[in-house]
Amino acid sequence: MHAQRLDRARARMAEVGVDVLLLSVGADLPYLTGYTAMPLERLTMLVLPRDGDAVLVVPRLEAPRVVEQPGVFSVRPWDETDDPIALVAGLVGAAGVAAIGDRTWARFLVDLQAVARVGSWRKASEVMTALRARKDDAEMAALRHASGLADKVAAQLHAGEIPLVGRTELDVSQDISRRLVAEGHAKVNFAIVAAGENAASPHHDAGGRVIKAGEMVLCDFGGTMPDGYCSDITRCVWTGGEPPAQVREFYGVLQDAQAAAVAAAVIGTPCEEVDGVARKLISDGGYGEWFMHRTGHGIGLEEHEDPYIVSGNHELLAPGHAFSVEPGIYIPGLTGARIEDILIAADGGPEVLNHVTHDLVVVDA
Ligand code: ZN
Ligand code: ZN
Ligand code: ZN
């Protein structure tokens, strides 16, 4: 698998005119090698020449964590008194164009620029984004699995198994986080819990606000699985009693907009059109000014990655694109709501990975 991915990376380097690819921290490195670099002051760097053997330069004390893949890449450990910048520069040799990982620490790039014989520098995303945006079969299976586990926690929320009224947002956020891990996530990336008027802030930080009966609770949570792939889901619940007509009204508009955007996410459709479908329905419903973020983001080894479902992104949806569709309506001072599913663009139409109801479920908890 990694050999194939390195071949695809080399082909892409030829396409975009890159002679050597340099990857450090971030998701590009594990995508190509299976190895995740620790974000340390000690340099880890994959040197991948377009024509030549790949070498993973790692601190000696990290080397035992590397699963070597003979014929795919070799490992070159460096000792505490070695100069890893000189080591990488030596492996690079004379290169016209080097592309360096977008998340690489600036200090390493600055040091490399001083000594490496490189004509010009570009971002590795120019090589890697197109590869990583379209998921292969194993990646799609991983995303389905992660979404299924996030679904379980959302279902517990809907079933009233997660107590809400009388608890703080932070308490509920920690409860959701524990459940994500209990279901199999290796780590939690976020668990937004926003009650009442706080739900009007899309990325509200769960805090000391106590949840009351008869209000909206917006929950947006996701984590990373042991295999590196992410989940991300948003559902809203109403805490007891019948929601006011105004809430039913705007939630209905949101639900229709989300469903229409999902249905529009067919192969060959520009990403921005999926955003446009959601935005038009919300605007027609009279809530346009209160939907102020893009409709979605790609997901994979990173919680947010390409393709972005946003106005101005003319990229056409292609098989294997995995992304969220998550419009929201946020009415300042009142409340807000968002509905989010993860989708995969497929030949038979969009495959929705989250199966929990989109309805505004009333929970008496
Ligand atoms: Zn978000
Ligand atoms: Zn989310
Ligand atoms: Zn999301």
Coordinates of C-alpha atoms in Angstrom, one line a residue, residues 70-330:
P70 CA 12.4 -2.5 2.9
G71 CA 12.1 -1.5 -0.8
V72 CA 9.7 1.3 0.2
F73 CA 11.9 3.6 2.3
S74 CA 15.0 3.2 4.4
V75 CA 15.6 4.7 7.8
R76 CA 18.5 7.0 8.6
P77 CA 18.7 7.6 12.4
W78 CA 20.8 10.6 13.6
D79 CA 22.5 10.9 17.0
E80 CA 22.2 13.7 19.5
T81 CA 25.4 15.4 18.3
D82 CA 24.7 15.0 14.6
D83 CA 23.4 17.9 12.4
P84 CA 20.2 16.6 10.9
I85 CA 19.8 19.7 8.7
A86 CA 23.2 18.9 7.1
L87 CA 22.1 15.2 6.8
V88 CA 18.9 16.2 4.9
A89 CA 20.7 18.7 2.8
G90 CA 23.2 16.0 1.8
L91 CA 20.4 13.6 0.8
V92 CA 18.6 16.3 -1.2
G93 CA 21.8 17.1 -3.1
A94 CA 21.3 19.6 -5.9
A95 CA 17.6 20.0 -6.6
G96 CA 15.7 22.4 -8.8
V97 CA 12.5 22.4 -6.9
A98 CA 11.8 21.1 -3.4
A99 CA 8.4 20.8 -1.9
I100 CA 8.3 20.8 1.9
G101 CA 5.4 19.7 4.2
D102 CA 3.0 22.6 5.0
R103 CA 3.1 21.8 8.7
T104 CA 6.9 21.6 9.0
W105 CA 8.2 23.9 11.6
A106 CA 9.5 27.2 10.1
R107 CA 12.9 26.8 12.0
F108 CA 13.7 23.7 10.0
L109 CA 12.8 25.3 6.7
V110 CA 14.8 28.4 7.5
D111 CA 17.8 26.3 8.4
L112 CA 17.4 24.1 5.3
Q113 CA 17.2 27.2 3.0
A114 CA 20.5 28.3 4.4
V115 CA 22.4 25.2 3.4
A116 CA 20.5 23.0 0.9
R117 CA 21.3 23.4 -2.8
V118 CA 17.7 23.9 -3.8
G119 CA 16.6 26.3 -6.6
S120 CA 13.1 27.0 -5.3
W121 CA 10.8 26.0 -2.5
R122 CA 7.1 25.0 -2.7
K123 CA 4.5 23.6 -0.4
A124 CA 4.0 19.8 -0.3
S125 CA 0.3 20.3 -0.4
E126 CA 0.8 21.0 -4.2
V127 CA 1.8 17.4 -4.4
M128 CA -0.2 15.7 -1.7
T129 CA -3.6 17.4 -1.6
A130 CA -4.9 15.8 -4.8
L131 CA -3.7 12.4 -3.6
R132 CA -5.1 12.5 -0.1
A133 CA -8.5 14.1 -1.1
R134 CA -9.7 11.0 -2.9
K135 CA -9.8 8.1 -0.5
D136 CA -9.0 4.5 -1.5
D137 CA -11.0 1.5 -0.4
A138 CA -9.2 1.0 2.9
E139 CA -9.6 4.7 3.8
M140 CA -13.3 4.7 3.0
A141 CA -13.7 1.6 5.2
A142 CA -11.9 3.4 8.0
L143 CA -14.1 6.5 7.7
R144 CA -17.3 4.4 7.7
H145 CA -16.1 2.7 10.8
A146 CA -15.2 6.0 12.6
S147 CA -18.6 7.6 11.6
G148 CA -20.4 4.5 12.9
L149 CA -18.9 4.9 16.3
A150 CA -19.7 8.7 16.5
D151 CA -23.2 7.7 15.5
K152 CA -23.4 5.5 18.6
V153 CA -22.7 8.5 20.8
A154 CA -25.2 10.6 18.9
A155 CA -27.8 7.9 19.4
Q156 CA -27.1 7.9 23.1
L157 CA -27.7 11.6 23.1
H158 CA -31.0 11.2 21.3
A159 CA -32.1 8.4 23.6
G160 CA -31.6 10.6 26.6
E161 CA -28.8 8.4 27.9
I162 CA -26.6 11.4 28.3
P163 CA -28.1 13.6 31.1
L164 CA -28.3 17.3 30.1
V165 CA -30.5 19.4 32.3
G166 CA -28.8 20.7 35.4
R167 CA -25.3 19.8 34.1
T168 CA -22.8 22.3 32.7
E169 CA -21.9 22.3 29.0
L170 CA -18.4 21.3 30.0
D171 CA -19.6 18.4 32.0
V172 CA -21.6 17.1 29.1
S173 CA -18.7 17.7 26.7
Q174 CA -16.5 15.6 28.9
D175 CA -19.2 12.9 29.1
I176 CA -19.4 12.8 25.3
S177 CA -15.6 12.7 25.0
R178 CA -15.5 9.7 27.3
R179 CA -18.1 7.9 25.3
L180 CA -16.2 8.6 22.0
V181 CA -13.1 6.9 23.5
A182 CA -15.2 4.1 25.0
E183 CA -16.6 3.4 21.5
G184 CA -13.1 3.0 20.2
H185 CA -11.6 6.4 19.3
A186 CA -7.9 6.9 20.2
K187 CA -8.4 10.5 21.0
V188 CA -11.1 13.2 21.0
N189 CA -10.6 16.2 18.7
F190 CA -13.4 18.3 20.0
A191 CA -16.8 18.0 21.7
I192 CA -18.7 21.3 21.3
V193 CA -21.7 21.5 23.6
A194 CA -23.6 24.8 23.2
A195 CA -26.8 25.4 25.1
G196 CA -29.5 28.0 24.5
E197 CA -28.1 31.3 23.3
N198 CA -24.6 29.8 23.2
A199 CA -25.7 27.7 20.2
A200 CA -25.7 30.9 18.2
S201 CA -21.9 30.7 18.2
P202 CA -20.8 28.0 15.8
H203 CA -17.5 27.0 17.5
H204 CA -18.6 27.8 21.1
D205 CA -16.3 26.6 23.8
A206 CA -18.2 24.4 26.2
G207 CA -18.1 26.2 29.6
G208 CA -19.8 26.6 32.9
R209 CA -23.2 27.4 31.5
V210 CA -25.8 25.1 33.2
I211 CA -28.2 23.5 30.7
K212 CA -31.9 24.2 31.5
A213 CA -35.1 22.5 30.5
G214 CA -36.7 23.8 27.3
E215 CA -33.7 24.9 25.3
M216 CA -31.5 23.9 22.3
V217 CA -28.3 21.9 22.9
L218 CA -26.0 21.8 19.9
C219 CA -23.4 19.0 20.1
D220 CA -20.6 18.7 17.5
F221 CA -18.0 16.1 18.3
G222 CA -15.4 13.9 16.7
G223 CA -12.2 12.1 17.3
T224 CA -9.4 10.1 15.7
M225 CA -9.3 6.4 15.5
P226 CA -6.2 4.3 16.2
D227 CA -5.7 3.9 12.5
G228 CA -5.6 7.7 12.2
Y229 CA -9.0 8.4 10.5
C230 CA -11.5 10.9 11.9
S231 CA -15.1 11.2 12.8
D232 CA -17.2 14.4 13.0
I233 CA -20.9 14.7 13.6
T234 CA -23.3 17.5 14.7
R235 CA -26.8 16.9 16.2
C236 CA -29.1 19.1 18.2
V237 CA -31.6 18.2 20.8
W238 CA -34.3 20.1 22.6
T239 CA -34.4 19.6 26.4
G240 CA -37.9 18.8 27.3
G241 CA -41.3 20.2 26.2
E242 CA -42.4 21.3 22.8
P243 CA -39.9 23.7 21.0
P244 CA -41.4 27.1 20.3
A245 CA -42.9 27.6 16.8
Q246 CA -40.0 29.9 15.8
V247 CA -37.5 27.1 16.6
R248 CA -39.4 24.5 14.8
E249 CA -39.6 26.9 11.8
F250 CA -35.9 27.6 11.5
Y251 CA -34.9 24.1 12.3
G252 CA -37.1 22.8 9.5
V253 CA -35.5 25.2 7.0
L254 CA -32.0 23.9 8.1
Q255 CA -33.1 20.3 7.9
D256 CA -34.3 20.8 4.3
A257 CA -31.2 22.7 3.4
Q258 CA -28.9 20.0 4.7
A259 CA -30.8 17.2 3.0
A260 CA -30.8 19.1 -0.3
A261 CA -27.1 19.8 -0.1
V262 CA -26.4 16.1 0.6
A263 CA -28.6 15.1 -2.4
A264 CA -26.7 17.6 -4.6
A265 CA -23.3 16.0 -3.7
V266 CA -23.1 13.8 -6.8
I267 CA -19.9 13.2 -8.8
G268 CA -19.1 15.9 -11.3
T269 CA -20.8 18.7 -9.2
P270 CA -18.5 21.6 -8.3
C271 CA -17.9 21.7 -4.5
E272 CA -19.2 25.3 -4.4
E273 CA -22.5 24.2 -5.9
V274 CA -23.2 21.9 -2.9
D275 CA -22.6 25.0 -0.7
G276 CA -24.8 27.0 -2.9
V277 CA -27.7 24.6 -2.6
A278 CA -27.7 24.8 1.2
R279 CA -27.2 28.6 1.2
K280 CA -30.0 29.3 -1.3
L281 CA -32.6 27.3 0.8
I282 CA -31.5 29.0 4.0
S283 CA -31.6 32.4 2.3
D284 CA -35.0 31.7 0.8
G285 CA -36.2 30.7 4.3
G286 CA -35.1 34.2 5.5
Y287 CA -32.1 33.1 7.5
G288 CA -29.3 33.8 5.0
E289 CA -27.4 36.3 7.1
W290 CA -27.2 33.8 9.9
F291 CA -25.4 31.1 8.0
M292 CA -21.9 32.6 8.0
H293 CA -19.6 29.6 7.5
R294 CA -18.8 27.3 4.6
T295 CA -21.0 24.2 4.2
G296 CA -18.3 21.6 4.7
H297 CA -14.7 20.3 4.8
G298 CA -12.9 17.2 3.6
I299 CA -12.1 14.6 6.3
G300 CA -9.6 11.8 6.5
L301 CA -6.3 11.6 8.5
E302 CA -7.1 15.2 9.4
E303 CA -10.4 16.5 10.8
H304 CA -10.4 19.4 8.2
E305 CA -8.7 18.8 4.9
D306 CA -9.5 19.1 1.2
P307 CA -12.0 19.3 -0.5
Y308 CA -13.6 22.3 1.1
I309 CA -17.3 22.8 0.3
V310 CA -17.2 26.5 -0.1
S311 CA -18.1 29.2 -2.6
G312 CA -15.2 29.7 -5.0
N313 CA -14.1 26.1 -4.9
H314 CA -14.7 25.0 -8.5
E315 CA -13.2 21.5 -8.0
L316 CA -15.6 18.8 -9.2
L317 CA -16.6 16.1 -6.8
A318 CA -14.9 12.8 -7.7
P319 CA -15.2 9.2 -6.5
G320 CA -13.6 8.9 -3.1
H321 CA -13.9 12.5 -2.0
A322 CA -15.0 12.4 1.7
F323 CA -16.3 15.5 3.3
S324 CA -18.9 17.0 5.7
V325 CA -22.2 18.7 4.8
E326 CA -22.9 20.9 7.8
P327 CA -25.0 24.0 7.3
G328 CA -26.1 25.9 10.3
I329 CA -28.4 28.8 11.3
Y330 CA -27.2 31.0 14.2

